[in-house]
Coordinates of C-alpha atoms and ligand atoms in Angstrom, one line a residue:
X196 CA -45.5 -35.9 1.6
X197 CA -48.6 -38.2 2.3
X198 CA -51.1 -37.5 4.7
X199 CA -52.6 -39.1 7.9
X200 CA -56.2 -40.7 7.0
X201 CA -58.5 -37.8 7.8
X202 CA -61.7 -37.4 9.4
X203 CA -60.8 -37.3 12.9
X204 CA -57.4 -35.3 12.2
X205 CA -59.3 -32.7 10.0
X206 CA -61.9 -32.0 12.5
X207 CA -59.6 -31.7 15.2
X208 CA -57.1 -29.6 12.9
X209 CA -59.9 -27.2 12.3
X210 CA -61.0 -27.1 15.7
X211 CA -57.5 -26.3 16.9
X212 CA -57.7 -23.3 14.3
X213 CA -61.5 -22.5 15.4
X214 CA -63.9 -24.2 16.5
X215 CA -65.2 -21.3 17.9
X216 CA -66.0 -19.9 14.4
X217 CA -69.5 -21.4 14.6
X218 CA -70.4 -21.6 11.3
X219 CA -67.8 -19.3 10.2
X220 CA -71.1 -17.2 11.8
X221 CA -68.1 -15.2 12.8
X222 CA -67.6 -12.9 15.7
X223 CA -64.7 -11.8 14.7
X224 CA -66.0 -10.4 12.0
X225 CA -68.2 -7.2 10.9
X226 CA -71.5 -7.0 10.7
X227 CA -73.3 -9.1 8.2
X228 CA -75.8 -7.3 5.9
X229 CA -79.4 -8.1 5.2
X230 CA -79.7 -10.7 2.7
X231 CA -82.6 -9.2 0.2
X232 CA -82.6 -6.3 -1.5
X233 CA -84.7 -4.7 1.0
X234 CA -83.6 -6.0 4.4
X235 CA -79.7 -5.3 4.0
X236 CA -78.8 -3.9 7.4
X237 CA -75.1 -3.4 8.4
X238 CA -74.1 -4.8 11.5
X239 CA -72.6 -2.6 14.2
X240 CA -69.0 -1.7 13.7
X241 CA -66.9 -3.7 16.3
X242 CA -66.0 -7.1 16.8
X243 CA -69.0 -7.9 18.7
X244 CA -71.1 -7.9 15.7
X245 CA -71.0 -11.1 14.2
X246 CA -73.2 -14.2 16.4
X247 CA -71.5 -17.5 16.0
X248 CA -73.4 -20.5 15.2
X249 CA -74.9 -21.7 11.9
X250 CA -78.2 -21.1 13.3
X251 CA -77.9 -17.5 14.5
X252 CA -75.0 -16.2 12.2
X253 CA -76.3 -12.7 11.1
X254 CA -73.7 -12.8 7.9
X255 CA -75.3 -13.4 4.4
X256 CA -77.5 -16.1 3.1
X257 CA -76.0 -19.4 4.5
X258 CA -73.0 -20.9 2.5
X259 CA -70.7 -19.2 0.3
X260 CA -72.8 -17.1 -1.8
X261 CA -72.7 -13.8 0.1
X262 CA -71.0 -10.4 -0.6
X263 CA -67.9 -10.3 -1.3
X264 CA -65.5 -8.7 1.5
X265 CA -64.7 -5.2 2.4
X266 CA -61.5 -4.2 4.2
X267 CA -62.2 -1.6 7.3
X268 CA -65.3 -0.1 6.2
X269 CA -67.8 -2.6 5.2
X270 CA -70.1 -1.1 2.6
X271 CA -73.7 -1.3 1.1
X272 CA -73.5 -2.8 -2.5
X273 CA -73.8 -0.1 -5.1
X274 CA -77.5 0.1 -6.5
X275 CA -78.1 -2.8 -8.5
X276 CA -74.3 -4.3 -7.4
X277 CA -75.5 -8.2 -6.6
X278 CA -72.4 -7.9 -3.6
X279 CA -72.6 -5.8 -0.4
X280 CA -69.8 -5.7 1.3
X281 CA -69.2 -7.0 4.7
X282 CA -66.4 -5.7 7.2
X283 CA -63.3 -8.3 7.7
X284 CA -61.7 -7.7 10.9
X285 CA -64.3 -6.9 13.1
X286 CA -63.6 -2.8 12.6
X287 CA -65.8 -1.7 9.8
X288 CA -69.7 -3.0 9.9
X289 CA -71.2 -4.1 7.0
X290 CA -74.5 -2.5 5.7
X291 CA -76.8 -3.7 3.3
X292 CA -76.6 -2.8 0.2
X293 CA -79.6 -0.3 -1.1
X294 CA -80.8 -2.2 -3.8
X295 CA -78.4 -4.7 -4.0
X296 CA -79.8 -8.6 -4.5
X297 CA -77.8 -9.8 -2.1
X298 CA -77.1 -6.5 0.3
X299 CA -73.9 -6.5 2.6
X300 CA -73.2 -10.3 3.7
X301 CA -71.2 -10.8 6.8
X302 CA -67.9 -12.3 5.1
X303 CA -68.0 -15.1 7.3
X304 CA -71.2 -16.1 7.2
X305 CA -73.0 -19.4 6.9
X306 CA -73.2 -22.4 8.2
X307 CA -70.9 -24.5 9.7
X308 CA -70.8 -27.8 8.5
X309 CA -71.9 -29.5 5.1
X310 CA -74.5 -31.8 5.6
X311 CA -73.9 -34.7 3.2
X312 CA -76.8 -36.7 1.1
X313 CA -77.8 -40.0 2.6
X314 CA -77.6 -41.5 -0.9
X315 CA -76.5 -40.6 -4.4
X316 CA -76.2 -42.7 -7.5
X317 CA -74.0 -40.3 -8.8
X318 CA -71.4 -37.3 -7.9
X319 CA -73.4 -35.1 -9.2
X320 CA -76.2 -35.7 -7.1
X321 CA -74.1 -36.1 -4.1
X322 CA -73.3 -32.3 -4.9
X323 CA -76.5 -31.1 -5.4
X324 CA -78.2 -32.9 -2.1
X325 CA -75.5 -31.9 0.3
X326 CA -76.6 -29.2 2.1
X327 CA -75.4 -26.4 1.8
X328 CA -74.9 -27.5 -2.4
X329 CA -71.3 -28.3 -4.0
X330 CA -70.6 -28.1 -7.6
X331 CA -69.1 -31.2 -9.4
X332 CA -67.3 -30.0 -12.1
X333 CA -64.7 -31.3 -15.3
X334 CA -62.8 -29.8 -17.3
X335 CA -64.4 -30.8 -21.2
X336 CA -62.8 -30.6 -24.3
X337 CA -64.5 -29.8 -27.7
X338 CA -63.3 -33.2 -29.0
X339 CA -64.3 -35.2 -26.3
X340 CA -67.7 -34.2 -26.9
X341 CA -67.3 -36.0 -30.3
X342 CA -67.7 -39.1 -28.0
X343 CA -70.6 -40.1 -27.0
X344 CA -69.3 -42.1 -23.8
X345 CA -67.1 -39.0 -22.6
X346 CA -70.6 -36.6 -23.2
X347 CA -72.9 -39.6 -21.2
X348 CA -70.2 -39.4 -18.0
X349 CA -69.6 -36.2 -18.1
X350 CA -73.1 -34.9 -18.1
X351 CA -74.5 -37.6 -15.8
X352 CA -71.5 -37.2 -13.2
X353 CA -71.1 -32.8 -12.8
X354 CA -72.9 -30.3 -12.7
X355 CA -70.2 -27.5 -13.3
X356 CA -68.0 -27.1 -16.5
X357 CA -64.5 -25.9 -17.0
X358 CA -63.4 -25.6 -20.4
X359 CA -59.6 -27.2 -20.8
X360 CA -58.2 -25.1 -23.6
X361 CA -60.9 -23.3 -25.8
X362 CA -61.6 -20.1 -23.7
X363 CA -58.2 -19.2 -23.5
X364 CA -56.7 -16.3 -25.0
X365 CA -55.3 -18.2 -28.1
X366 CA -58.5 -19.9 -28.3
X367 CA -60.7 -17.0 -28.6
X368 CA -58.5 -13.5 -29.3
X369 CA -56.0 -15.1 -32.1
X370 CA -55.1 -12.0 -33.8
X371 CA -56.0 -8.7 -32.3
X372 CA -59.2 -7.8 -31.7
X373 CA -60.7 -10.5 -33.8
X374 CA -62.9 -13.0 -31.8
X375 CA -63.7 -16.9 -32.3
X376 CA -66.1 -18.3 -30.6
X377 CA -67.0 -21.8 -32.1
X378 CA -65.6 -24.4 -29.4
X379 CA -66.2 -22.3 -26.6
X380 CA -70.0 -21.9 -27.5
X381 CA -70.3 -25.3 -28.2
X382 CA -69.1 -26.6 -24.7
X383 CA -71.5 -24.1 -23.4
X384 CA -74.5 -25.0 -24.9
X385 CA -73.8 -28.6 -24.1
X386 CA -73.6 -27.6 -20.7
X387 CA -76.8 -25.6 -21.1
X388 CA -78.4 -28.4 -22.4
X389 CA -77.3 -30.5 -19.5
X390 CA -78.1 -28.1 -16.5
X391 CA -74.5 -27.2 -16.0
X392 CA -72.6 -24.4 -14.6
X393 CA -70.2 -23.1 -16.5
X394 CA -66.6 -21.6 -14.9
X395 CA -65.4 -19.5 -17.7
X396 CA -61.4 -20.5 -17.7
X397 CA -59.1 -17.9 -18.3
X398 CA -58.9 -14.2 -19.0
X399 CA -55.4 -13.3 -18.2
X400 CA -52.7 -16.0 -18.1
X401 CA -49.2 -16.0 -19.6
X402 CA -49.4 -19.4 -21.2
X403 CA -51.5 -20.0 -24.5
X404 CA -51.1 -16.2 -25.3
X405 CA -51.0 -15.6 -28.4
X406 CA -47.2 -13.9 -30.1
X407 CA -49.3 -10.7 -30.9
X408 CA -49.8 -10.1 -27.2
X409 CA -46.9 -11.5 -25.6
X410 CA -44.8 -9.1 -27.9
X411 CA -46.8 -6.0 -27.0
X412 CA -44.7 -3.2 -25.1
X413 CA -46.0 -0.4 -22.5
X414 CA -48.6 0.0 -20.3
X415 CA -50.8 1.7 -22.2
X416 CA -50.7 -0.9 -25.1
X417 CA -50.8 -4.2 -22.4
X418 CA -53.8 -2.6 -20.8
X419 CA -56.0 -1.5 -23.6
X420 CA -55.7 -5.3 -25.0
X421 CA -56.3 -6.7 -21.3
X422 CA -59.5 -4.8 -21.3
X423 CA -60.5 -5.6 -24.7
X424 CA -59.9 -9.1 -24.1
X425 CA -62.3 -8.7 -20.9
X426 CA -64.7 -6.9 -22.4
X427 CA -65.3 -9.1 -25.3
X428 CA -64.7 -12.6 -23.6
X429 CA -67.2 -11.5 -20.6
X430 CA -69.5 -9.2 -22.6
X431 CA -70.2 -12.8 -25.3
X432 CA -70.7 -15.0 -22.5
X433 CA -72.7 -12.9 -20.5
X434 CA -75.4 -14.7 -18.7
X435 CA -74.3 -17.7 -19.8
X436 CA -70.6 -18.4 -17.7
X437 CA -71.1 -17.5 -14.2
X438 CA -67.7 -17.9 -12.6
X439 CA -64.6 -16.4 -14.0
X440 CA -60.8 -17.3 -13.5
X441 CA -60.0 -13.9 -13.8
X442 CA -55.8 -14.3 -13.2
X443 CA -54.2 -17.5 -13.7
X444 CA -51.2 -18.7 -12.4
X445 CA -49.4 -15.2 -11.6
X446 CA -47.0 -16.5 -8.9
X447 CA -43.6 -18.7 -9.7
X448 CA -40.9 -20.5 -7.6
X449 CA -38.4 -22.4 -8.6
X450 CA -39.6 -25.4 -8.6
X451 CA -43.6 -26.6 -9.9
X452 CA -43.9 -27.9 -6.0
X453 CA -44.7 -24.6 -4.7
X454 CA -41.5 -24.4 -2.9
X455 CA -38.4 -21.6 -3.4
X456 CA -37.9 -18.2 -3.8
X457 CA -41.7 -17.2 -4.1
X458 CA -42.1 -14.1 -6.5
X459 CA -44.7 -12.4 -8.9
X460 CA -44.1 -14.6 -12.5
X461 CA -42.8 -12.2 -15.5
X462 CA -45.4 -12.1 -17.9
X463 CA -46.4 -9.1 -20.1
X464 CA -48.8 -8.2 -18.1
X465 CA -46.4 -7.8 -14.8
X466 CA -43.6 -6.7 -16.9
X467 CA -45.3 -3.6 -18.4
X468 CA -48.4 -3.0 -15.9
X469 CA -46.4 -4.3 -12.6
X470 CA -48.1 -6.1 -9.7
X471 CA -51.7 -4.0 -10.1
X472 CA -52.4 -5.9 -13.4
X473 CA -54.5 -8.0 -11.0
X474 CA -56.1 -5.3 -9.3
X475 CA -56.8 -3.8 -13.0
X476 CA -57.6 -7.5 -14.5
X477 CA -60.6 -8.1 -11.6
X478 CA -62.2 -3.8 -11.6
X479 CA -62.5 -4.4 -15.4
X480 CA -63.9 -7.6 -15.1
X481 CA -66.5 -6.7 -12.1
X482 CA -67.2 -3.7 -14.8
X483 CA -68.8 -6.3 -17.4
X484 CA -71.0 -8.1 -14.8
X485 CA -71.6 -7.6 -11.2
X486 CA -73.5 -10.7 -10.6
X487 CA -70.6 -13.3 -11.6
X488 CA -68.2 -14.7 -9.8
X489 CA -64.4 -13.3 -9.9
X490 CA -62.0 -15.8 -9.0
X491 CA -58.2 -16.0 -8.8
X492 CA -56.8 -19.8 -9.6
X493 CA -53.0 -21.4 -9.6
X494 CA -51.4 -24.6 -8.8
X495 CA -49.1 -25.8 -6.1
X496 CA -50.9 -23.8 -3.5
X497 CA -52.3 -27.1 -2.2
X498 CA -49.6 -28.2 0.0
X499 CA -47.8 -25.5 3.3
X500 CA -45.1 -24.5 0.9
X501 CA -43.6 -20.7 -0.4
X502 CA -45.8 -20.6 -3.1
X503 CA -49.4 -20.9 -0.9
X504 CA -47.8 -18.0 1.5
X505 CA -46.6 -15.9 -1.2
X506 CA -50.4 -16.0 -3.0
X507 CA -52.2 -16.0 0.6
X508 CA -50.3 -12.6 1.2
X509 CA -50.8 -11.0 -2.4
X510 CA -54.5 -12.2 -1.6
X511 CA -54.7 -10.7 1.3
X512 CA -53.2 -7.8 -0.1
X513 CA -56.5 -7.2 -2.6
X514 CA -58.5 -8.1 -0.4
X515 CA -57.3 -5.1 2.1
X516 CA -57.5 -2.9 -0.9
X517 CA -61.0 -3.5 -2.0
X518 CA -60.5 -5.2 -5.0
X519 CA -63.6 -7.2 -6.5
X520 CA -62.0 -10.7 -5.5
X521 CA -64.6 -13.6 -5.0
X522 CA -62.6 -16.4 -4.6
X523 CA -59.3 -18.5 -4.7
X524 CA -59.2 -21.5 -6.8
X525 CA -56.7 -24.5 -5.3
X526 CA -55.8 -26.6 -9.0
X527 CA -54.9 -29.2 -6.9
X528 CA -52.8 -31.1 -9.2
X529 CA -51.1 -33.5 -7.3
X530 CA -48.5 -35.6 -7.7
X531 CA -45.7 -34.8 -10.7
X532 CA -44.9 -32.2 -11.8
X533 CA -46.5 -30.3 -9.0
X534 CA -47.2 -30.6 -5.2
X535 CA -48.5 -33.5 -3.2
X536 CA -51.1 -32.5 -0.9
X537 CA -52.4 -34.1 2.3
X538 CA -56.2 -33.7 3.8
X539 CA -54.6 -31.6 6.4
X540 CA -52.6 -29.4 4.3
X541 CA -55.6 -28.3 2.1
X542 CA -57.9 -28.3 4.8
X543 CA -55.6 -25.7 6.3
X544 CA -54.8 -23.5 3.2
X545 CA -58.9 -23.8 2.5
X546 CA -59.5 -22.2 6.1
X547 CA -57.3 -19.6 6.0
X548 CA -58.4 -18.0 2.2
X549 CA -61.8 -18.6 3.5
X550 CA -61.2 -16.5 6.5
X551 CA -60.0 -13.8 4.1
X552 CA -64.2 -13.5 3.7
X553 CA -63.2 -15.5 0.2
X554 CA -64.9 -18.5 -1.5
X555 CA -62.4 -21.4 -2.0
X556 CA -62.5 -24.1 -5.1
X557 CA -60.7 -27.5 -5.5
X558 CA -60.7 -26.1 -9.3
X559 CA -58.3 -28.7 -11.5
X560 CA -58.2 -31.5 -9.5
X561 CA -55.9 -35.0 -10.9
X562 CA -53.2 -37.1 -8.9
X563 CA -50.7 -38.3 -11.2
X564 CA -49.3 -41.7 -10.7
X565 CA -46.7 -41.4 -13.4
X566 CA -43.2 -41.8 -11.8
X567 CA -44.8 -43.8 -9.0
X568 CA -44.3 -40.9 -7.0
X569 CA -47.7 -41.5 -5.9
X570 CA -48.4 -45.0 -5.0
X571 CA -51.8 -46.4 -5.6
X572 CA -52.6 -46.3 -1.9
X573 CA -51.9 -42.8 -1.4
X574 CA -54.1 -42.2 -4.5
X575 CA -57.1 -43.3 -3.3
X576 CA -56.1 -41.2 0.4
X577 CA -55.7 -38.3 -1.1
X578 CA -58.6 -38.3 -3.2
X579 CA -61.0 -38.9 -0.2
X580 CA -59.4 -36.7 2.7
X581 CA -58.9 -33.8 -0.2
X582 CA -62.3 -33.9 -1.2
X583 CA -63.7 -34.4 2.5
X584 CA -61.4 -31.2 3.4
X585 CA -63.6 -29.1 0.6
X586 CA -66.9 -30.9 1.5
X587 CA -66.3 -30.4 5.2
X588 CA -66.2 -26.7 4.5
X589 CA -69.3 -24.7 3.1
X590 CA -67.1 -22.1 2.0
X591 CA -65.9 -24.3 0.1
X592 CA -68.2 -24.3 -3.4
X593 CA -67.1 -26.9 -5.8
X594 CA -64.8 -29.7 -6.5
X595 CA -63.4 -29.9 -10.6
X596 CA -61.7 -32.8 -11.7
X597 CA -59.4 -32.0 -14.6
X598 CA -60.7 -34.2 -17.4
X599 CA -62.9 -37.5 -17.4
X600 CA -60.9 -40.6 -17.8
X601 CA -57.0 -41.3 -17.9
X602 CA -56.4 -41.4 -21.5
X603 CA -57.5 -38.1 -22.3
X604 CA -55.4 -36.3 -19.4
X605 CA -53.2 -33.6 -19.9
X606 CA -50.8 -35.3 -17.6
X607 CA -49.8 -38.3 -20.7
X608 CA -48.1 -35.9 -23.0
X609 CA -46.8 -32.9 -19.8
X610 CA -43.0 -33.3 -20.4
X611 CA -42.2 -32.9 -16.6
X612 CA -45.2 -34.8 -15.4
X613 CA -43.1 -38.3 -15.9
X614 CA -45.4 -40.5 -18.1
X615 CA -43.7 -40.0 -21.2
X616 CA -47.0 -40.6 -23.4
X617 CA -47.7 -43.2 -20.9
X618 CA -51.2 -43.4 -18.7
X619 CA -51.0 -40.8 -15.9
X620 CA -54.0 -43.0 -14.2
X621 CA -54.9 -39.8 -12.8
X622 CA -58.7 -39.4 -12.9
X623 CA -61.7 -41.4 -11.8
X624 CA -62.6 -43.5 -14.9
X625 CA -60.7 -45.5 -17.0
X626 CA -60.8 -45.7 -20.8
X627 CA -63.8 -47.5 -21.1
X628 CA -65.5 -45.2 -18.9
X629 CA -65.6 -47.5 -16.0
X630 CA -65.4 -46.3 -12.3
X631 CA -62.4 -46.6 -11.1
X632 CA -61.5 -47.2 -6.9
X633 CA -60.6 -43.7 -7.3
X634 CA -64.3 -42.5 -8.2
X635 CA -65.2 -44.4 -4.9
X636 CA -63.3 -42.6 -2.9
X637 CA -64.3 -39.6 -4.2
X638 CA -67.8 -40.6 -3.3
X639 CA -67.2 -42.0 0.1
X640 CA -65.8 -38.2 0.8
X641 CA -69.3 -36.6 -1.0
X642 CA -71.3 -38.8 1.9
X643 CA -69.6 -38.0 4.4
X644 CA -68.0 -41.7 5.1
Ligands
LIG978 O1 -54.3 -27.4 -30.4 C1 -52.9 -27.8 -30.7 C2 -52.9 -28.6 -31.9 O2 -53.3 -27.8 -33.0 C3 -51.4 -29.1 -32.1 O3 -51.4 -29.9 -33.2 C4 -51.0 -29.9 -30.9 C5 -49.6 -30.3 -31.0 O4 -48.9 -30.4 -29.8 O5 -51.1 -29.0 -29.8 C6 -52.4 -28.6 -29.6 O6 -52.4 -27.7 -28.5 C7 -52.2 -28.3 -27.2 C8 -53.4 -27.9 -26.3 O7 -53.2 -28.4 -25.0 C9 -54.7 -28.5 -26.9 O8 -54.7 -29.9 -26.9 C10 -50.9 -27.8 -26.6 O9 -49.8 -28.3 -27.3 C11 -50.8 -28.2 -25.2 O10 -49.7 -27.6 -24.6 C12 -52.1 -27.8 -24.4 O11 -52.0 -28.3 -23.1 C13 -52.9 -27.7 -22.2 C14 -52.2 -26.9 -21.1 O12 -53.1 -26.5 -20.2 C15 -51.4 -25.8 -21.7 O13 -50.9 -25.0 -20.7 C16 -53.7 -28.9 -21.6 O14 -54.5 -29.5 -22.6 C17 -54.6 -28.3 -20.5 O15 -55.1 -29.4 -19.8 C18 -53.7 -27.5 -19.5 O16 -54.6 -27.0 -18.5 C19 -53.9 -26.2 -17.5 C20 -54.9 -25.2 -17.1 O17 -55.4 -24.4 -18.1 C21 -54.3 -24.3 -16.0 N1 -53.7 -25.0 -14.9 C22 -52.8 -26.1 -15.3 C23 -53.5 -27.0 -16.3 C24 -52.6 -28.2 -16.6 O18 -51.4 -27.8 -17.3

């Protein structure tokens, strides 16, 4: 499953796909709204609406930070609502919202290409020179924070935090209706401290739910915890997390690669809500906080396998019926137990949520080398062409690596991940918080080499 070294491929790949989408500036798409409060003006209905070009796209603010996308009738966002909505398909014209911040944004609006630093000393400011911007982020744990090394790299390398177990449901809902908040707050006032983002990592997931909820039965029961659960989670770190994995992981085939008999996973939430739990999950959600982001995130929707097609079409599916999605997060663990990826691959699955009007994120990023599935070689190529088919793509709005060096992975103790409490040699420093080849690569992708 490797891939072809990239740049050349990718750009012909994407021309072959659209070339002609200037910018994403987007003719086929609906009008793009103003981008102030004041100036949001809908663009005509009718394919014609959209320019193409980063230069004279019409859509939203250049990159990835416009309204979110409207199905057939683009509308102006709500009074106050930070996200007009912009028509898809070319039939319904977006307007600007009244008094939106943002008014209506063309969904495919924005420019282009990436333009890439012409020198950083670190990722971090690789991220935050490219123009448009892309967010570096790591998943932190509590404990790493304890040392001092993991907090110096971490901080001096990202600029966007994921926590890697203490906002889950376990972590912060253990018994019903009774909140802690200790580890959670602390990785977020680190990141404060440090002029970090934060992604707030997960609301609704079936794994690390705590018996309580996994045993409740009936709608009405399942959904008045899910909106507690919400209301709380968001309503505490309110102005302080920014992006949200909303739904985690809903999809399942039979095998971690992404590939057989694609269907919606049984959790409690499909089993007694059915397939609208993520339509509910995301209204009640946009109900705390219309400024944040709304994300959906899973795994093995890297590679052209059942599992991306299932999720692009259940995507699609919210994003005909309105739903208040912002964006798809690609985990992009590659390697054992899940898929292995190619520049090509991701650059393709990228392009086509993006087109959905959608912001896309590389979101848990690691390659494991347990196994030797993944040779060395093929390490270091899929780290630069996967990153380059993000960078290469302004709707494409951060990177996340999932951890900071090898020891600490995830991957080590993961029964099906083939390392056996062995070094999964995953990430991009090593124990002693040296950069590995790995990290290189990484950065060769950031600069555009
Ligand atoms: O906290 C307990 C501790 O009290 C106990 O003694 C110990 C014994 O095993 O377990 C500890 O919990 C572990 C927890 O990580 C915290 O370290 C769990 O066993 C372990 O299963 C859990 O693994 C996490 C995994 O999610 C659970 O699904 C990994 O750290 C975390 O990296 C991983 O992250 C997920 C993302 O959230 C979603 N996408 C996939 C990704 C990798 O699986």
């Amino acid at each position: 499953m490797r891939s072809a070294p990239l740049t050349l491929l990718l750009s012909a790949f994407l021309c072959a796909i659209g070339c002609s989408d200037g910018g994403d500036g987007g003719g086929e798409t609906g009008g793009g709204g103003g981008v102030d409060a004041t100036s949001g003006t809908g663009g005509a209905p009718g394919v014609t609406t959209g320019t193409t070009g980063a230069t004279t796209g019409t859509g939203g603010a250049p990159g990835v930070t416009t309204g979110t996308t409207g199905v057939t009738t683009g509308t102006g966002g709500a009074p106050g609502v930070t996200t007009g909505t912009g028509g898809t398909d070319g039939t319904g014209g977006g307007t600007g919202g009244s008094d939106g911040n943002t008014g209506g944004g063309g969904s495919t609006g924005g420019p282009a290409e990436r333009t890439p630093a012409a020198s950083a000393s670190t990722l971090r400011e690789a991220g935050e020179k490219a123009n448009p911007p892309l967010l570096i982020g790591a998943a932190i744990s509590a404990s790493g924070l304890n040392d001092g090394n993991y907090s110096r790299v971490a901080a001096a390398e990202h600029n966007y935090v994921t926590a890697e177990n203490e906002m889950k449901w376990d972590a912060l809902e253990p018994n019903p209706g009774q909140f802690s908040w200790g580890s959670a707050d602390r990785i977020v006032s680190w990141a404060q401290q440090n002029n970090m983002k934060v992604k707030g990592h997960t609301l609704v997931w079936h794994s690390q739910l705590p018996g309580w909820m996994n045993n409740l039965r009936g709608a009405q029961q399942v959904e008045q915890a899910m909106r507690r659960h919400i209301e709380n989670v968001m309503g505490h770190f309110k102005g302080k997390v920014e992006h949200w994995d909303v739904v985690n992981e809903a999809v399942l085939t039979d095998s971690d690669t992404g590939v057989g008999n694609p269907r919606m996973r049984p959790t409690v939430f499909y089993n007694e809500l059915g397939e609208q739990y993520l339509d509910l999950a995301f209204k009640i959600a946009r109900e705390q906080d219309p400024s944040v982001k709304l994300y959906y995130n899973d795994y093995s929707i890297d590679a052209r396998n059942d599992k991306a097609d299932f999720v692009y079409e259940m995507i699609k599916g919210m994003v005909e019926r309105g739903v208040p999605i912002d964006g798809v997060g690609f985990q992009m663990h590659i390697g054992p137990p899940n898929n292995e990826a190619g520049g090509e691959d991701v650059a393709y699955n990228l392009k086509r949520f993006a087109d959905l009007g959608l912001e896309v994120l590389i979101s848990e990023m690691d390659i494991n080398r347990c196994g030797n599935q993944v040779t060395a070689e093929e390490q270091l190529t899929y780290y630069h062409d996967i990153v380059e088919a993000c960078f290469l793509m302004p709707k494409c709005v951060a990177v996340t690596f999932w951890g900071i060096n090898d020891g600490r992975s995830w991957l080590n103790s993961w029964s099906t991940a083939m390392c056996n409490g062995g070094n999964s040699q995953s990430l991009l420093f090593n124990d002693q918080y040296q950069k590995k080849e790995t990290y290189n690569r990484v950065m060769d992708a950031l600069l555009g080499r």
